[in-house]
Amino acid sequence: MTNNKATSSATTFRMETAIAINIKASADKIMALLTNTTDFTKWNSTVISVDGQIKQGEKIKLVSKLDPKRTFNLKVSQLTPTTMVWQDGFAPMFSGVRTFSLTPKSDGTTDFSMVEVFKGIMLPMIKGSLPDFKPNFEQYALDLKTAAEKQ
């Protein structure tokens, strides 16, 4: 992962998109933005809507500008002060897991990374219909950085 430039890699049964960026804000401030569904669309231009509460074990419904006709039904499978994981799908057929990680630095900034992994035996059949996630990831990270550094 390079700073503020998304990367993608793929094999037959696995596809990954990732981004990393340094944010001049605390991990607490960044996680507060990432978990506040009420204000999510105010700072995040890549998301149309988020319904539900972002809490461990809860389910949320998210509509992305990447595919506005589809509602993603995501489970918050992990939530700590520095890590959040959303997942959906039906493993081993097809699953998607998005991991958000925050690494506080000694200078008061925080390294943010977001990695999405799609995998499963159905992936080769649908891989061609999936959009390029890199521009969306780059905008998401930039939006988060801008919002966190404004506060």
Short mmCIF file of C-alpha atoms in Angstrom, two decimals, residues 66-121:
data_model
loop_
_atom_site.label_atom_id
_atom_site.label_comp_id
_atom_site.label_asym_id
_atom_site.label_seq_id
_atom_site.Cartn_x
_atom_site.Cartn_y
_atom_site.Cartn_z
CA LEU A 66 -20.15 2.82 -6.94
CA ASP A 67 -23.37 0.78 -7.38
CA PRO A 68 -26.37 2.97 -6.38
CA LYS A 69 -28.94 0.29 -7.31
CA ARG A 70 -27.54 -2.21 -4.81
CA THR A 71 -27.89 -2.25 -1.03
CA PHE A 72 -25.02 -3.97 0.75
CA ASN A 73 -26.15 -5.87 3.85
CA LEU A 74 -23.05 -5.85 6.00
CA LYS A 75 -22.26 -7.37 9.36
CA VAL A 76 -19.92 -5.51 11.70
CA SER A 77 -17.88 -8.55 12.69
CA GLN A 78 -15.17 -6.71 14.63
CA LEU A 79 -15.00 -3.31 16.29
CA THR A 80 -12.17 -2.16 18.54
CA PRO A 81 -10.74 1.34 19.08
CA THR A 82 -8.35 0.76 16.16
CA THR A 83 -9.98 -1.89 13.93
CA MET A 84 -13.34 -2.32 12.26
CA VAL A 85 -14.37 -5.19 9.98
CA TRP A 86 -17.47 -5.36 7.77
CA GLN A 87 -18.40 -8.51 5.87
CA ASP A 88 -21.07 -9.97 3.65
CA GLY A 89 -21.58 -12.91 1.32
CA PHE A 90 -21.83 -16.65 1.63
CA ALA A 91 -18.44 -18.32 2.10
CA PRO A 92 -17.09 -20.44 0.50
CA MET A 93 -19.15 -19.39 -2.54
CA PHE A 94 -18.39 -15.66 -2.36
CA SER A 95 -17.56 -13.28 0.45
CA GLY A 96 -16.37 -9.74 0.89
CA VAL A 97 -14.49 -8.49 3.94
CA ARG A 98 -13.53 -4.83 4.44
CA THR A 99 -11.03 -4.09 7.20
CA PHE A 100 -10.39 -0.58 8.50
CA SER A 101 -7.22 -0.18 10.59
CA LEU A 102 -5.91 2.78 12.58
CA THR A 103 -2.30 2.95 13.76
CA PRO A 104 -1.54 5.89 16.09
CA LYS A 105 1.89 7.46 15.51
CA SER A 106 4.19 9.15 18.05
CA ASP A 107 3.75 12.53 16.31
CA GLY A 108 -0.01 12.55 17.05
CA THR A 109 -1.06 11.50 13.56
CA THR A 110 -2.73 8.21 12.64
CA ASP A 111 -2.10 5.87 9.74
CA PHE A 112 -5.44 4.76 8.26
CA SER A 113 -5.71 1.71 6.03
CA MET A 114 -8.68 0.10 4.35
CA VAL A 115 -8.49 -3.30 2.67
CA GLU A 116 -11.31 -5.13 0.89
CA VAL A 117 -10.91 -8.79 0.03
CA PHE A 118 -13.35 -10.69 -2.15
CA LYS A 119 -12.91 -14.42 -2.38
CA GLY A 120 -14.73 -17.63 -3.14
CA ILE A 121 -15.36 -20.22 -5.79
#
